[in-house]
PDB file of C-alpha atoms in Angstrom:
ATOM      1  CA  MET A   1      76.216 252.556 151.812  1.00 78.00           C
ATOM      2  CA  LYS A   2      77.303 255.538 150.230  1.00 85.00           C
ATOM      3  CA  LYS A   3      77.838 259.284 152.070  1.00 85.00           C
ATOM      4  CA  SER A   4      75.464 260.719 150.837  1.00 87.00           C
ATOM      5  CA  GLU A   5      72.834 257.523 151.617  1.00 89.00           C
ATOM      6  CA  ARG A   6      74.163 258.432 154.919  1.00 91.00           C
ATOM      7  CA  TRP A   7      73.164 261.718 155.333  1.00 93.00           C
ATOM      8  CA  LEU A   8      69.553 260.276 153.812  1.00 93.00           C
ATOM      9  CA  PHE A   9      69.242 258.577 156.453  1.00 94.00           C
ATOM     10  CA  THR A  10      69.716 260.483 159.038  1.00 95.00           C
ATOM     11  CA  VAL A  11      67.946 262.884 157.452  1.00 95.00           C
ATOM     12  CA  ALA A  12      64.596 260.892 157.361  1.00 95.00           C
ATOM     13  CA  LEU A  13      65.169 258.923 160.802  1.00 94.00           C
ATOM     14  CA  ASN A  14      65.237 262.838 162.055  1.00 94.00           C
ATOM     15  CA  MET A  15      61.930 263.903 160.236  1.00 93.00           C
ATOM     16  CA  CYS A  16      60.148 260.892 161.047  1.00 91.00           C
ATOM     17  CA  VAL A  17      61.306 262.080 165.297  1.00 91.00           C
ATOM     18  CA  ILE A  18      60.140 265.794 164.578  1.00 90.00           C
ATOM     19  CA  PRO A  19      56.504 264.851 164.387  1.00 88.00           C
ATOM     20  CA  VAL A  20      56.291 263.121 168.140  1.00 87.00           C
ATOM     21  CA  ALA A  21      58.769 266.163 169.157  1.00 88.00           C
ATOM     22  CA  ALA A  22      56.463 268.102 167.999  1.00 85.00           C
ATOM     23  CA  LEU A  23      53.880 266.473 168.684  1.00 83.00           C
ATOM     24  CA  GLY A  24      55.807 266.389 173.070  1.00 83.00           C
ATOM     25  CA  ILE A  25      55.874 270.567 173.273  1.00 81.00           C
ATOM     26  CA  ILE A  26      52.227 271.132 171.613  1.00 79.00           C
ATOM     27  CA  PHE A  27      51.294 268.763 174.746  1.00 76.00           C
ATOM     28  CA  GLN A  28      53.253 270.661 177.319  1.00 74.00           C
ATOM     29  CA  LEU A  29      50.518 273.591 175.903  1.00 73.00           C
ATOM     30  CA  LEU A  30      47.549 272.018 176.094  1.00 72.00           C
ATOM     31  CA  PRO A  31      44.770 272.017 178.978  1.00 68.00           C
ATOM     32  CA  ASP A  32      43.577 269.340 180.446  1.00 70.00           C
ATOM     33  CA  ARG A  33      40.828 269.143 178.566  1.00 69.00           C
ATOM     34  CA  ILE A  34      40.002 269.925 175.434  1.00 65.00           C
ATOM     35  CA  PRO A  35      37.533 271.083 173.561  1.00 59.00           C
ATOM     36  CA  ILE A  36      37.100 269.233 170.151  1.00 55.00           C
ATOM     37  CA  VAL A  37      32.859 270.617 169.171  1.00 45.00           C
ATOM     38  CA  ILE A  38      31.804 274.234 169.222  1.00 42.00           C
ATOM     39  CA  LEU A  39      28.109 275.073 169.658  1.00 39.00           C
ATOM     40  CA  SER A  40      27.230 279.015 169.600  1.00 43.00           C
ATOM     41  CA  GLN A  41      30.554 279.651 171.868  1.00 49.00           C
ATOM     42  CA  THR A  42      29.638 277.376 174.015  1.00 51.00           C
ATOM     43  CA  VAL A  43      32.717 274.439 174.472  1.00 48.00           C
ATOM     44  CA  ALA A  44      29.729 271.139 173.802  1.00 50.00           C
ATOM     45  CA  GLU A  45      32.426 268.663 173.899  1.00 62.00           C
ATOM     46  CA  THR A  46      35.744 268.080 175.193  1.00 66.00           C
ATOM     47  CA  THR A  47      38.246 265.185 174.741  1.00 69.00           C
ATOM     48  CA  SER A  48      41.809 263.854 177.325  1.00 71.00           C
ATOM     49  CA  LYS A  49      44.388 265.751 175.734  1.00 67.00           C
ATOM     50  CA  TYR A  50      45.790 262.236 176.538  1.00 72.00           C
ATOM     51  CA  SER A  51      44.361 261.426 173.228  1.00 72.00           C
ATOM     52  CA  ASN A  52      46.443 263.182 170.992  1.00 68.00           C
ATOM     53  CA  LEU A  53      49.056 260.807 171.907  1.00 73.00           C
ATOM     54  CA  VAL A  54      47.649 258.327 169.833  1.00 76.00           C
ATOM     55  CA  LEU A  55      48.789 260.055 166.791  1.00 73.00           C
ATOM     56  CA  CYS A  56      52.956 258.790 168.084  1.00 75.00           C
ATOM     57  CA  LEU A  57      51.677 255.297 166.383  1.00 79.00           C
ATOM     58  CA  PHE A  58      51.197 256.843 163.663  1.00 81.00           C
ATOM     59  CA  LEU A  59      54.934 257.869 163.148  1.00 79.00           C
ATOM     60  CA  LEU A  60      55.924 254.059 163.793  1.00 83.00           C
ATOM     61  CA  ILE A  61      55.134 253.458 159.987  1.00 88.00           C
ATOM     62  CA  PRO A  62      57.557 255.637 158.462  1.00 89.00           C
ATOM     63  CA  LEU A  63      60.214 254.379 160.721  1.00 89.00           C
ATOM     64  CA  SER A  64      59.560 251.051 160.440  1.00 90.00           C
ATOM     65  CA  MET A  65      59.754 251.225 157.008  1.00 90.00           C
ATOM     66  CA  LEU A  66      62.623 253.308 156.977  1.00 91.00           C
ATOM     67  CA  ILE A  67      64.526 250.755 159.495  1.00 91.00           C
ATOM     68  CA  LEU A  68      63.409 247.799 157.715  1.00 91.00           C
ATOM     69  CA  SER A  69      64.598 248.701 154.136  1.00 90.00           C
ATOM     70  CA  THR A  70      68.218 250.086 155.561  1.00 90.00           C
ATOM     71  CA  VAL A  71      68.552 246.362 156.751  1.00 89.00           C
ATOM     72  CA  LEU A  72      67.249 244.820 153.065  1.00 88.00           C
ATOM     73  CA  TYR A  73      70.257 247.394 151.694  1.00 88.00           C
ATOM     74  CA  TYR A  74      72.865 245.701 154.323  1.00 83.00           C
ATOM     75  CA  LYS A  75      72.009 242.777 153.244  1.00 82.00           C
ATOM     76  CA  LYS A  76      72.437 243.846 149.244  1.00 80.00           C
ATOM     77  CA  LEU A  77      68.138 242.392 149.157  1.00 78.00           C
ATOM     78  CA  VAL A  78      67.624 247.353 148.331  1.00 72.00           C
ATOM     79  CA  ASP A  79      69.694 248.572 146.258  1.00 70.00           C
ATOM     80  CA  ARG A  80      67.822 250.854 143.507  1.00 73.00           C
ATOM     81  CA  ASN A  81      64.675 251.292 145.392  1.00 81.00           C
ATOM     82  CA  TYR A  82      66.503 252.303 149.322  1.00 87.00           C
ATOM     83  CA  ILE A  83      67.113 256.044 148.057  1.00 88.00           C
ATOM     84  CA  SER A  84      62.835 256.414 146.401  1.00 88.00           C
ATOM     85  CA  VAL A  85      62.202 254.631 149.908  1.00 88.00           C
ATOM     86  CA  THR A  86      63.784 256.666 152.210  1.00 91.00           C
ATOM     87  CA  VAL A  87      62.785 260.281 150.650  1.00 92.00           C
ATOM     88  CA  GLY A  88      58.901 258.661 150.298  1.00 91.00           C
ATOM     89  CA  ILE A  89      59.267 257.941 154.104  1.00 92.00           C
ATOM     90  CA  ILE A  90      60.879 262.143 154.493  1.00 93.00           C
ATOM     91  CA  LEU A  91      57.758 263.416 152.129  1.00 93.00           C
ATOM     92  CA  ILE A  92      54.616 261.574 154.777  1.00 90.00           C
ATOM     93  CA  THR A  93      56.345 263.081 158.238  1.00 91.00           C
ATOM     94  CA  ALA A  94      57.199 266.115 156.313  1.00 91.00           C
ATOM     95  CA  VAL A  95      52.852 266.012 155.393  1.00 90.00           C
ATOM     96  CA  PHE A  96      52.302 264.798 158.656  1.00 86.00           C
ATOM     97  CA  THR A  97      54.741 266.986 160.373  1.00 86.00           C
ATOM     98  CA  PHE A  98      52.588 270.097 158.260  1.00 87.00           C
ATOM     99  CA  VAL A  99      49.271 269.379 158.675  1.00 84.00           C
ATOM    100  CA  LEU A 100      50.028 268.765 163.122  1.00 80.00           C
ATOM    101  CA  LEU A 101      51.815 272.347 163.224  1.00 80.00           C
ATOM    102  CA  TYR A 102      48.788 273.712 161.125  1.00 79.00           C
ATOM    103  CA  CYS A 103      45.690 271.754 163.221  1.00 74.00           C
ATOM    104  CA  PHE A 104      47.184 273.065 166.283  1.00 74.00           C
ATOM    105  CA  SER A 105      47.580 276.702 164.973  1.00 73.00           C
ATOM    106  CA  LYS A 106      43.874 276.378 163.758  1.00 69.00           C
ATOM    107  CA  GLN A 107      43.180 275.535 167.545  1.00 64.00           C
ATOM    108  CA  SER A 108      45.133 277.774 169.802  1.00 64.00           C
ATOM    109  CA  ASP A 109      43.846 280.737 167.136  1.00 59.00           C
ATOM    110  CA  ASP A 110      40.153 279.517 167.477  1.00 54.00           C
ATOM    111  CA  TYR A 111      40.237 278.436 171.626  1.00 52.00           C
ATOM    112  CA  GLU A 112      43.513 280.681 173.357  1.00 54.00           C
ATOM    113  CA  TYR A 113      44.836 277.547 174.860  1.00 52.00           C
ATOM    114  CA  VAL A 114      48.158 278.878 174.719  1.00 54.00           C
ATOM    115  CA  ARG A 115      50.251 279.272 177.499  1.00 56.00           C
ATOM    116  CA  GLY A 116      53.634 279.700 175.923  1.00 62.00           C
ATOM    117  CA  ILE A 117      56.630 276.788 175.210  1.00 68.00           C
ATOM    118  CA  ASP A 118      59.260 276.132 177.492  1.00 72.00           C
ATOM    119  CA  TRP A 119      62.300 276.878 175.434  1.00 78.00           C
ATOM    120  CA  SER A 120      64.582 275.150 177.429  1.00 82.00           C
ATOM    121  CA  THR A 121      62.717 271.475 175.568  1.00 85.00           C
ATOM    122  CA  PHE A 122      62.846 273.651 171.894  1.00 85.00           C
ATOM    123  CA  VAL A 123      66.959 273.882 172.392  1.00 87.00           C
ATOM    124  CA  CYS A 124      66.665 269.801 173.806  1.00 89.00           C
ATOM    125  CA  CYS A 125      65.195 268.977 170.961  1.00 90.00           C
ATOM    126  CA  LEU A 126      68.064 270.959 168.761  1.00 92.00           C
ATOM    127  CA  LEU A 127      70.787 269.787 170.659  1.00 92.00           C
ATOM    128  CA  SER A 128      68.928 266.151 170.675  1.00 94.00           C
ATOM    129  CA  MET A 129      68.675 266.174 167.053  1.00 94.00           C
ATOM    130  CA  ALA A 130      72.558 268.498 166.066  1.00 94.00           C
ATOM    131  CA  LEU A 131      73.802 265.472 167.580  1.00 94.00           C
ATOM    132  CA  SER A 132      72.188 262.921 166.128  1.00 95.00           C
ATOM    133  CA  PHE A 133      73.158 264.561 162.670  1.00 95.00           C
ATOM    134  CA  ILE A 134      77.289 264.335 163.704  1.00 93.00           C
ATOM    135  CA  GLY A 135      76.970 260.923 164.508  1.00 93.00           C
ATOM    136  CA  THR A 136      76.995 260.746 161.005  1.00 95.00           C
ATOM    137  CA  LEU A 137      80.516 262.075 159.503  1.00 93.00           C
ATOM    138  CA  LEU A 138      81.024 258.810 161.746  1.00 93.00           C
ATOM    139  CA  TYR A 139      80.607 256.579 158.977  1.00 94.00           C
ATOM    140  CA  GLY A 140      83.290 256.258 156.764  1.00 91.00           C
ATOM    141  CA  LEU A 141      85.587 258.108 158.358  1.00 91.00           C
ATOM    142  CA  LYS A 142      88.749 257.092 157.929  1.00 91.00           C
ATOM    143  CA  PRO A 143      92.400 256.664 160.588  1.00 90.00           C
ATOM    144  CA  ASN A 144      93.240 260.024 161.298  1.00 88.00           C
ATOM    145  CA  GLU A 145      94.770 262.670 164.468  1.00 83.00           C
ATOM    146  CA  VAL A 146      92.585 265.072 164.231  1.00 85.00           C
ATOM    147  CA  MET A 147      88.730 262.924 164.294  1.00 89.00           C
ATOM    148  CA  GLY A 148      87.435 259.974 165.503  1.00 91.00           C
ATOM    149  CA  PHE A 149      87.632 258.080 169.044  1.00 93.00           C
ATOM    150  CA  ARG A 150      91.383 256.817 169.308  1.00 91.00           C
ATOM    151  CA  ASN A 151      91.785 253.949 171.971  1.00 91.00           C
ATOM    152  CA  ARG A 152      94.175 251.268 172.313  1.00 91.00           C
ATOM    153  CA  TYR A 153      91.506 248.950 170.221  1.00 93.00           C
ATOM    154  CA  THR A 154      90.824 250.848 167.546  1.00 93.00           C
ATOM    155  CA  SER A 155      94.178 251.870 166.753  1.00 91.00           C
ATOM    156  CA  ALA A 156      94.690 248.361 166.523  1.00 89.00           C
ATOM    157  CA  SER A 157      94.164 248.441 162.953  1.00 90.00           C
ATOM    158  CA  ALA A 158      92.871 249.903 160.130  1.00 91.00           C
ATOM    159  CA  ASP A 159      89.931 247.946 160.285  1.00 92.00           C
ATOM    160  CA  VAL A 160      88.853 248.221 164.178  1.00 94.00           C
ATOM    161  CA  TRP A 161      88.552 251.944 163.236  1.00 95.00           C
ATOM    162  CA  GLN A 162      86.633 251.348 160.425  1.00 94.00           C
ATOM    163  CA  LYS A 163      84.389 249.047 161.728  1.00 94.00           C
ATOM    164  CA  THR A 164      83.924 250.584 164.865  1.00 95.00           C
ATOM    165  CA  HIS A 165      83.382 254.279 163.813  1.00 95.00           C
ATOM    166  CA  ASP A 166      80.524 252.347 161.406  1.00 94.00           C
ATOM    167  CA  ALA A 167      78.483 251.301 164.443  1.00 95.00           C
ATOM    168  CA  LEU A 168      79.101 254.067 166.624  1.00 95.00           C
ATOM    169  CA  SER A 169      77.109 256.341 163.466  1.00 95.00           C
ATOM    170  CA  PHE A 170      74.005 254.516 163.711  1.00 95.00           C
ATOM    171  CA  ILE A 171      74.228 254.241 167.623  1.00 96.00           C
ATOM    172  CA  CYS A 172      74.981 257.783 167.658  1.00 96.00           C
ATOM    173  CA  ASN A 173      71.654 258.329 165.389  1.00 96.00           C
ATOM    174  CA  GLY A 174      68.966 256.157 166.919  1.00 95.00           C
ATOM    175  CA  MET A 175      69.948 256.994 170.392  1.00 95.00           C
ATOM    176  CA  PHE A 176      69.839 261.338 170.070  1.00 95.00           C
ATOM    177  CA  ALA A 177      67.313 261.187 167.686  1.00 94.00           C
ATOM    178  CA  LEU A 178      65.157 259.174 170.288  1.00 93.00           C
ATOM    179  CA  MET A 179      66.371 261.758 173.405  1.00 92.00           C
ATOM    180  CA  ALA A 180      64.596 264.338 171.194  1.00 92.00           C
ATOM    181  CA  ALA A 181      61.854 262.576 170.993  1.00 89.00           C
ATOM    182  CA  VAL A 182      61.177 261.492 175.156  1.00 89.00           C
ATOM    183  CA  MET A 183      63.175 264.526 175.823  1.00 87.00           C
ATOM    184  CA  SER A 184      60.190 266.391 174.480  1.00 86.00           C
ATOM    185  CA  PHE A 185      57.399 266.082 176.926  1.00 84.00           C
ATOM    186  CA  PHE A 186      59.342 267.131 179.580  1.00 82.00           C
ATOM    187  CA  ARG A 187      60.373 270.424 181.334  1.00 76.00           C
ATOM    188  CA  SER A 188      63.112 272.968 182.371  1.00 75.00           C
ATOM    189  CA  TRP A 189      66.335 272.891 181.735  1.00 78.00           C
ATOM    190  CA  TYR A 190      66.844 269.692 183.132  1.00 80.00           C
ATOM    191  CA  ALA A 191      66.258 268.232 179.807  1.00 81.00           C
ATOM    192  CA  ILE A 192      69.083 269.792 177.930  1.00 84.00           C
ATOM    193  CA  ALA A 193      71.197 268.556 181.745  1.00 88.00           C
ATOM    194  CA  VAL A 194      70.023 264.882 180.494  1.00 89.00           C
ATOM    195  CA  VAL A 195      71.357 265.142 176.724  1.00 90.00           C
ATOM    196  CA  VAL A 196      74.423 266.884 178.208  1.00 90.00           C
ATOM    197  CA  ALA A 197      74.754 263.258 180.120  1.00 93.00           C
ATOM    198  CA  ALA A 198      74.037 261.197 177.640  1.00 93.00           C
ATOM    199  CA  ALA A 199      75.995 262.592 175.213  1.00 94.00           C
ATOM    200  CA  LEU A 200      79.290 262.238 178.364  1.00 95.00           C
ATOM    201  CA  VAL A 201      77.747 258.202 178.540  1.00 96.00           C
ATOM    202  CA  PHE A 202      77.987 257.762 174.666  1.00 96.00           C
ATOM    203  CA  VAL A 203      81.610 258.970 174.902  1.00 94.00           C
ATOM    204  CA  PHE A 204      83.138 257.440 178.063  1.00 95.00           C
ATOM    205  CA  ALA A 205      80.948 254.172 178.310  1.00 95.00           C
ATOM    206  CA  ILE A 206      79.864 252.975 174.565  1.00 96.00           C
ATOM    207  CA  VAL A 207      82.324 254.120 172.604  1.00 96.00           C
ATOM    208  CA  PRO A 208      84.596 252.050 174.381  1.00 95.00           C
ATOM    209  CA  LEU A 209      82.807 249.204 174.560  1.00 96.00           C
ATOM    210  CA  VAL A 210      81.537 249.300 171.208  1.00 96.00           C
ATOM    211  CA  SER A 211      85.452 249.665 170.040  1.00 95.00           C
ATOM    212  CA  ARG A 212      85.627 246.909 172.484  1.00 95.00           C
ATOM    213  CA  VAL A 213      83.535 244.313 170.853  1.00 95.00           C
ATOM    214  CA  CYS A 214      84.853 245.110 167.545  1.00 95.00           C
ATOM    215  CA  PHE A 215      88.194 244.272 167.997  1.00 94.00           C
ATOM    216  CA  ALA A 216      87.941 241.103 169.674  1.00 94.00           C
ATOM    217  CA  ARG A 217      85.863 240.059 166.460  1.00 92.00           C
ATOM    218  CA  ALA A 218      88.187 241.263 164.241  1.00 91.00           C
ATOM    219  CA  GLU A 219      91.051 239.470 166.542  1.00 91.00           C
ATOM    220  CA  HIS A 220      88.133 236.154 166.671  1.00 88.00           C
ATOM    221  CA  ALA A 221      87.760 236.561 162.446  1.00 86.00           C
ATOM    222  CA  SER A 222      91.347 236.600 162.211  1.00 83.00           C
ATOM    223  CA  PHE A 223      92.213 232.980 164.501  1.00 81.00           C
ATOM    224  CA  ALA A 224      89.668 231.721 162.602  1.00 80.00           C
ATOM    225  CA  ARG A 225      91.559 232.551 159.154  1.00 80.00           C
ATOM    226  CA  GLU A 226      95.301 230.896 160.098  1.00 79.00           C
ATOM    227  CA  GLU A 227      93.193 228.047 161.728  1.00 78.00           C
ATOM    228  CA  ARG A 228      91.905 227.531 158.091  1.00 78.00           C
ATOM    229  CA  GLU A 229      95.416 228.643 156.735  1.00 76.00           C
ATOM    230  CA  ASN A 230      97.914 225.748 158.558  1.00 76.00           C
ATOM    231  CA  ALA A 231      94.503 222.879 158.544  1.00 66.00           C
TER     232      ALA A 231
END
């Protein structure tokens, strides 16, 4: 996968997350019962705000398309159409996000139930998405002394370094995109603390584990190749 395609993948992934994160922030502002029918300026019918969570299921469609197309791309079953599919996913989620925010802003003007945004949650979502984008920088990263994760496994060979950082790139993308979606439903500054803790877990637990697995696979492949040559 080219670097430009990796950035496109990250944009599409986070675009799938934005409507969920927006819905999570909006969810905090809604009363338990939402007016849906107004007769002569009197509320005639209401619905539970939890019914809005069904909208999250819609995002499974473009997200599934993105994951499936990326897997097929790696299996070399999709090539020229990958960019078209990814751009299409970005457009679908962009339109859905616009409609979602427009409907909410329209309702807030009509029914005046906005009580104020919890900015700590908003910052938490932005921080998570930023970390997701940072993960893309790891893809295709060559061994160097400035950027990357250097330990006794990744220092063993350039191949282990490459495979480790490529795997960590996708893990970082998915992990923090998911954090942006989930943490948007929580309030207060502890949500940001959770994201920071997740970043520490990524660096001090996931990175060593992935690098060790990649190193073990490289050793196994090297051993198998030597056996075939000696046979």
